[in-house]
């Protein structure tokens, strides 16, 4: 089977509940942040992004919050569904389009 | 967003051999990137594939081990040379989504070295 995410932090939530995935980033100069979702056997898929001039951005069932003071990023997923089960990565953008990825969190949705 | 195809999707190789991974994009892009994702780990940038010039490698990655080609704006290859079991990873190609836009990824090549 897929070996991605075997040693990652995990979060389990009940189907229908909301989930919050947290990420601490390292570079106070980063000005662009992205959340990716990686399902087994696939590459990372873009979910939502936010720029450093914003504190909050909402998408469909997802919200990203940015706290620049403590260099913290979170992804909120509302009304979780079985298809939300995946590994979630935050990424921060440095100069020249270089992305630096966080360690990832495995989200499991329990029926 | 661009459609990114990687070949092969997976392979099992003998140590000491080399494997070339291909990345094809359905539209012209300026920036293409190669990442490694070791088992249970996050993604680490190997290099930026530059069209018409040598790739730009990140710290810890060298051209002799990971030669990269970028013959045009829609295609790139990454070779993993003289493989050892420590090279067993997922290798991912990504492309820029435009200025200030997120990178998009292919589904990766799952490489196992015996």
mmCIF file of C-alpha atoms in Angstrom:
data_model
loop_
_atom_site.group_PDB
_atom_site.id
_atom_site.type_symbol
_atom_site.label_atom_id
_atom_site.label_comp_id
_atom_site.label_asym_id
_atom_site.label_seq_id
_atom_site.Cartn_x
_atom_site.Cartn_y
_atom_site.Cartn_z
ATOM 1 C CA UNK A 1 0.000 0.000 0.000
ATOM 2 C CA UNK A 2 0.877 3.672 0.001
ATOM 3 C CA UNK A 3 3.672 4.576 2.379
ATOM 4 C CA UNK A 4 3.081 8.314 2.484
ATOM 5 C CA UNK A 5 2.159 9.606 5.876
ATOM 6 C CA UNK A 6 2.873 6.522 7.985
ATOM 7 C CA UNK A 7 4.738 8.531 10.608
ATOM 8 C CA UNK A 8 2.795 11.771 10.397
ATOM 9 C CA UNK A 9 0.712 13.348 13.166
ATOM 10 C CA UNK A 10 -2.843 12.130 12.943
ATOM 11 C CA UNK A 11 -6.253 13.620 13.549
ATOM 12 C CA UNK A 12 -9.437 11.575 13.705
ATOM 13 C CA UNK A 13 -12.878 13.154 13.543
ATOM 14 C CA UNK A 14 -16.412 11.871 13.182
ATOM 15 C CA UNK A 15 -18.096 12.281 9.855
ATOM 16 C CA UNK A 16 -20.080 15.486 9.860
ATOM 17 C CA UNK A 17 -17.947 17.157 12.491
ATOM 18 C CA UNK A 18 -15.623 20.075 11.820
ATOM 19 C CA UNK A 19 -11.874 19.549 11.792
ATOM 20 C CA UNK A 20 -8.998 21.929 12.365
ATOM 21 C CA UNK A 21 -5.501 21.182 11.127
ATOM 22 C CA UNK A 22 -2.691 23.355 12.406
ATOM 23 C CA UNK A 23 0.665 24.310 10.977
ATOM 24 C CA UNK A 24 3.560 26.367 12.292
ATOM 25 C CA UNK A 25 5.690 27.987 9.632
ATOM 26 C CA UNK A 26 9.286 29.009 9.959
ATOM 27 C CA UNK A 27 9.993 32.135 7.945
ATOM 28 C CA UNK A 28 8.513 35.442 9.070
ATOM 29 C CA UNK A 29 9.289 36.811 5.599
ATOM 30 C CA UNK A 30 7.011 34.290 3.848
ATOM 31 C CA UNK A 31 4.158 36.071 2.175
ATOM 32 C CA UNK A 32 2.118 33.327 0.565
ATOM 33 C CA UNK A 33 0.748 30.184 2.140
ATOM 34 C CA UNK A 34 -0.939 27.162 0.623
ATOM 35 C CA UNK A 35 -2.778 24.115 1.894
ATOM 36 C CA UNK A 36 -2.504 20.893 -0.097
ATOM 37 C CA UNK A 37 -4.382 17.614 0.246
ATOM 38 C CA UNK A 38 -2.636 14.379 -0.674
ATOM 39 C CA UNK A 39 -4.673 11.238 -1.108
ATOM 40 C CA UNK A 40 -3.115 7.823 -1.240
ATOM 41 C CA UNK A 41 -1.322 7.216 -4.509
ATOM 42 C CA UNK A 42 -1.691 10.785 -5.725
ATOM 43 C CA UNK A 43 0.235 14.015 -5.754
ATOM 44 C CA UNK A 44 -0.625 17.009 -3.566
ATOM 45 C CA UNK A 45 -3.794 18.773 -4.647
ATOM 46 C CA UNK A 46 -4.299 22.497 -4.073
ATOM 47 C CA UNK A 47 -7.062 23.313 -1.576
ATOM 48 C CA UNK A 48 -6.797 26.959 -0.630
ATOM 49 C CA UNK A 49 -4.220 29.704 -0.312
ATOM 50 C CA UNK A 50 -3.794 32.961 1.576
ATOM 51 C CA UNK A 51 -1.479 35.924 1.303
ATOM 52 C CA UNK A 52 0.196 37.598 4.234
ATOM 53 C CA UNK A 53 -1.968 40.709 3.937
ATOM 54 C CA UNK A 54 -4.996 38.634 4.956
ATOM 55 C CA UNK A 55 -5.972 36.900 8.199
ATOM 56 C CA UNK A 56 -8.726 34.676 6.878
ATOM 57 C CA UNK A 57 -9.923 33.252 3.627
ATOM 58 C CA UNK A 58 -12.889 31.017 2.961
ATOM 59 C CA UNK A 59 -13.565 28.480 0.291
ATOM 60 C CA UNK A 60 -16.134 25.774 -0.145
ATOM 61 C CA UNK A 61 -16.274 24.026 3.279
ATOM 62 C CA UNK A 62 -12.727 25.162 4.019
ATOM 63 C CA UNK A 63 -11.332 28.181 5.820
ATOM 64 C CA UNK A 64 -7.710 29.138 6.254
ATOM 65 C CA UNK A 65 -6.605 31.341 9.136
ATOM 66 C CA UNK A 66 -3.241 33.071 9.288
ATOM 67 C CA UNK A 67 -1.683 34.431 12.468
ATOM 68 C CA UNK A 68 1.521 36.161 11.489
ATOM 69 C CA UNK A 69 2.331 37.162 15.046
ATOM 70 C CA UNK A 70 2.946 33.573 16.082
ATOM 71 C CA UNK A 71 3.638 32.225 12.568
ATOM 72 C CA UNK A 72 0.669 29.899 12.642
ATOM 73 C CA UNK A 73 -1.624 28.681 9.913
ATOM 74 C CA UNK A 74 -4.749 26.582 10.276
ATOM 75 C CA UNK A 75 -7.138 24.812 7.943
ATOM 76 C CA UNK A 76 -10.716 24.340 9.033
ATOM 77 C CA UNK A 77 -12.863 21.798 7.223
ATOM 78 C CA UNK A 78 -16.577 22.009 7.903
ATOM 79 C CA UNK A 79 -18.943 19.033 7.943
ATOM 80 C CA UNK A 80 -16.247 16.507 7.148
ATOM 81 C CA UNK A 81 -16.940 13.735 4.677
ATOM 82 C CA UNK A 82 -15.206 10.384 4.086
ATOM 83 C CA UNK A 83 -13.534 11.885 1.024
ATOM 84 C CA UNK A 84 -11.726 14.353 3.247
ATOM 85 C CA UNK A 85 -9.539 11.552 4.596
ATOM 86 C CA UNK A 86 -6.034 12.351 3.376
ATOM 87 C CA UNK A 87 -2.726 13.856 4.407
ATOM 88 C CA UNK A 88 -2.800 17.649 4.562
ATOM 89 C CA UNK A 89 0.293 19.784 4.055
ATOM 90 C CA UNK A 90 0.800 23.459 4.585
ATOM 91 C CA UNK A 91 3.419 25.190 2.461
ATOM 92 C CA UNK A 92 5.019 28.589 2.724
ATOM 93 C CA UNK A 93 6.365 30.511 -0.180
ATOM 94 C CA UNK A 94 9.828 31.950 -0.166
ATOM 95 C CA UNK A 95 11.341 34.106 -2.863
ATOM 96 C CA UNK A 96 11.579 32.806 -6.424
ATOM 97 C CA UNK A 97 8.605 30.440 -6.162
ATOM 98 C CA UNK A 98 10.308 28.046 -3.764
ATOM 99 C CA UNK A 99 7.816 26.226 -1.608
ATOM 100 C CA UNK A 100 8.718 24.911 1.836
ATOM 101 C CA UNK A 101 6.359 22.219 3.063
ATOM 102 C CA UNK A 102 5.311 21.497 6.626
ATOM 103 C CA UNK A 103 5.436 17.983 7.995
ATOM 104 C CA UNK A 104 1.820 17.136 7.211
ATOM 105 C CA UNK A 105 -1.134 15.800 9.162
ATOM 106 C CA UNK A 106 -3.094 12.657 8.409
ATOM 107 C CA UNK A 107 -6.820 13.264 8.730
ATOM 108 C CA UNK A 108 -9.072 10.246 9.221
ATOM 109 C CA UNK A 109 -12.854 10.585 9.037
ATOM 110 C CA UNK A 110 -14.696 7.998 11.098
ATOM 111 C CA UNK A 111 -18.155 6.926 9.918
ATOM 112 C CA UNK B 1 -4.938 24.292 -14.011
ATOM 113 C CA UNK B 2 -2.313 22.457 -16.066
ATOM 114 C CA UNK B 3 -2.539 18.704 -16.502
ATOM 115 C CA UNK B 4 0.721 17.066 -15.454
ATOM 116 C CA UNK B 5 1.640 13.525 -16.446
ATOM 117 C CA UNK B 6 4.514 11.588 -14.953
ATOM 118 C CA UNK B 7 6.034 8.379 -16.235
ATOM 119 C CA UNK B 8 6.562 5.805 -14.914
ATOM 120 C CA UNK B 9 4.009 5.900 -12.117
ATOM 121 C CA UNK B 10 6.042 3.367 -10.179
ATOM 122 C CA UNK B 11 9.083 1.159 -10.586
ATOM 123 C CA UNK B 12 11.204 -1.327 -8.720
ATOM 124 C CA UNK B 13 14.887 -1.066 -9.549
ATOM 125 C CA UNK B 14 18.127 -2.786 -8.694
ATOM 126 C CA UNK B 15 20.749 -0.901 -6.740
ATOM 127 C CA UNK B 16 23.442 0.681 -8.847
ATOM 128 C CA UNK B 17 21.132 1.308 -11.787
ATOM 129 C CA UNK B 18 19.642 4.614 -12.949
ATOM 130 C CA UNK B 19 16.082 5.580 -13.796
ATOM 131 C CA UNK B 20 14.794 8.529 -15.766
ATOM 132 C CA UNK B 21 11.409 9.987 -14.810
ATOM 133 C CA UNK B 22 9.465 12.044 -17.321
ATOM 134 C CA UNK B 23 7.137 14.959 -16.661
ATOM 135 C CA UNK B 24 4.850 16.236 -19.406
ATOM 136 C CA UNK B 25 2.601 19.288 -19.087
ATOM 137 C CA UNK B 26 -0.313 20.084 -21.375
ATOM 138 C CA UNK B 27 0.581 23.773 -21.605
ATOM 139 C CA UNK B 28 3.733 25.843 -21.682
ATOM 140 C CA UNK B 29 5.053 26.787 -18.259
ATOM 141 C CA UNK B 30 8.100 28.758 -17.265
ATOM 142 C CA UNK B 31 8.834 27.073 -13.965
ATOM 143 C CA UNK B 32 9.018 23.330 -13.371
ATOM 144 C CA UNK B 33 10.170 21.727 -10.150
ATOM 145 C CA UNK B 34 11.205 18.311 -8.905
ATOM 146 C CA UNK B 35 10.495 17.159 -5.341
ATOM 147 C CA UNK B 36 11.290 14.086 -3.308
ATOM 148 C CA UNK B 37 8.936 12.629 -0.729
ATOM 149 C CA UNK B 38 10.583 9.974 1.391
ATOM 150 C CA UNK B 39 8.396 7.388 3.139
ATOM 151 C CA UNK B 40 6.358 9.013 5.886
ATOM 152 C CA UNK B 41 7.849 12.405 5.158
ATOM 153 C CA UNK B 42 6.911 15.707 3.651
ATOM 154 C CA UNK B 43 8.035 17.062 0.294
ATOM 155 C CA UNK B 44 11.556 18.374 -0.233
ATOM 156 C CA UNK B 45 12.534 20.420 -3.264
ATOM 157 C CA UNK B 46 15.330 18.801 -5.272
ATOM 158 C CA UNK B 47 15.753 21.403 -7.996
ATOM 159 C CA UNK B 48 14.151 23.908 -10.307
ATOM 160 C CA UNK B 49 14.265 22.797 -13.934
ATOM 161 C CA UNK B 50 15.188 25.761 -16.109
ATOM 162 C CA UNK B 51 14.465 25.743 -19.801
ATOM 163 C CA UNK B 52 17.603 26.360 -21.810
ATOM 164 C CA UNK B 53 19.990 26.316 -18.860
ATOM 165 C CA UNK B 54 21.225 24.094 -16.091
ATOM 166 C CA UNK B 55 18.857 23.205 -13.281
ATOM 167 C CA UNK B 56 19.128 25.016 -9.954
ATOM 168 C CA UNK B 57 19.734 22.494 -7.175
ATOM 169 C CA UNK B 58 18.831 22.815 -3.524
ATOM 170 C CA UNK B 59 21.252 22.149 -0.722
ATOM 171 C CA UNK B 60 21.935 18.455 -0.380
ATOM 172 C CA UNK B 61 21.157 17.601 -3.999
ATOM 173 C CA UNK B 62 23.759 17.467 -6.773
ATOM 174 C CA UNK B 63 23.637 17.233 -10.514
ATOM 175 C CA UNK B 64 25.677 14.031 -10.689
ATOM 176 C CA UNK B 65 23.088 12.202 -8.604
ATOM 177 C CA UNK B 66 19.968 13.877 -10.009
ATOM 178 C CA UNK B 67 20.620 15.118 -13.544
ATOM 179 C CA UNK B 68 17.700 17.091 -14.947
ATOM 180 C CA UNK B 69 16.784 18.005 -18.479
ATOM 181 C CA UNK B 70 14.376 20.705 -19.631
ATOM 182 C CA UNK B 71 14.391 20.742 -23.423
ATOM 183 C CA UNK B 72 11.236 22.862 -23.803
ATOM 184 C CA UNK B 73 8.461 24.577 -21.874
ATOM 185 C CA UNK B 74 6.261 21.473 -21.564
ATOM 186 C CA UNK B 75 8.677 18.676 -20.653
ATOM 187 C CA UNK B 76 11.324 17.768 -18.115
ATOM 188 C CA UNK B 77 13.141 14.658 -16.949
ATOM 189 C CA UNK B 78 14.759 13.728 -13.665
ATOM 190 C CA UNK B 79 17.281 10.903 -13.523
ATOM 191 C CA UNK B 80 18.041 9.153 -10.264
ATOM 192 C CA UNK B 81 21.562 7.831 -10.753
ATOM 193 C CA UNK B 82 23.410 4.923 -9.184
ATOM 194 C CA UNK B 83 20.437 4.126 -7.005
ATOM 195 C CA UNK B 84 20.620 2.754 -3.487
ATOM 196 C CA UNK B 85 17.790 1.699 -1.136
ATOM 197 C CA UNK B 86 17.955 5.167 0.450
ATOM 198 C CA UNK B 87 16.646 6.590 -2.840
ATOM 199 C CA UNK B 88 13.347 4.758 -2.388
ATOM 200 C CA UNK B 89 10.874 7.637 -2.433
ATOM 201 C CA UNK B 90 8.120 9.291 -4.351
ATOM 202 C CA UNK B 91 9.467 11.751 -6.912
ATOM 203 C CA UNK B 92 7.080 14.530 -7.860
ATOM 204 C CA UNK B 93 7.039 17.056 -10.652
ATOM 205 C CA UNK B 94 5.282 20.372 -10.204
ATOM 206 C CA UNK B 95 4.671 23.442 -12.325
ATOM 207 C CA UNK B 96 3.976 27.056 -11.523
ATOM 208 C CA UNK B 97 0.378 28.156 -11.796
ATOM 209 C CA UNK B 98 1.259 31.640 -12.954
ATOM 210 C CA UNK B 99 2.594 34.631 -11.055
ATOM 211 C CA UNK B 100 1.469 34.457 -7.472
ATOM 212 C CA UNK B 101 -0.429 31.257 -8.113
ATOM 213 C CA UNK B 102 0.038 27.901 -6.405
ATOM 214 C CA UNK B 103 2.149 25.135 -7.825
ATOM 215 C CA UNK B 104 0.340 22.114 -9.208
ATOM 216 C CA UNK B 105 1.673 18.609 -8.900
ATOM 217 C CA UNK B 106 1.730 15.438 -10.886
ATOM 218 C CA UNK B 107 0.810 12.166 -9.209
ATOM 219 C CA UNK B 108 4.439 11.225 -8.706
ATOM 220 C CA UNK B 109 6.694 8.269 -9.418
ATOM 221 C CA UNK B 110 6.917 5.678 -6.658
ATOM 222 C CA UNK B 111 10.401 4.270 -6.721
ATOM 223 C CA UNK B 112 11.621 1.253 -4.762
ATOM 224 C CA UNK B 113 15.238 0.138 -4.883
ATOM 225 C CA UNK B 114 16.119 -3.415 -3.903
#
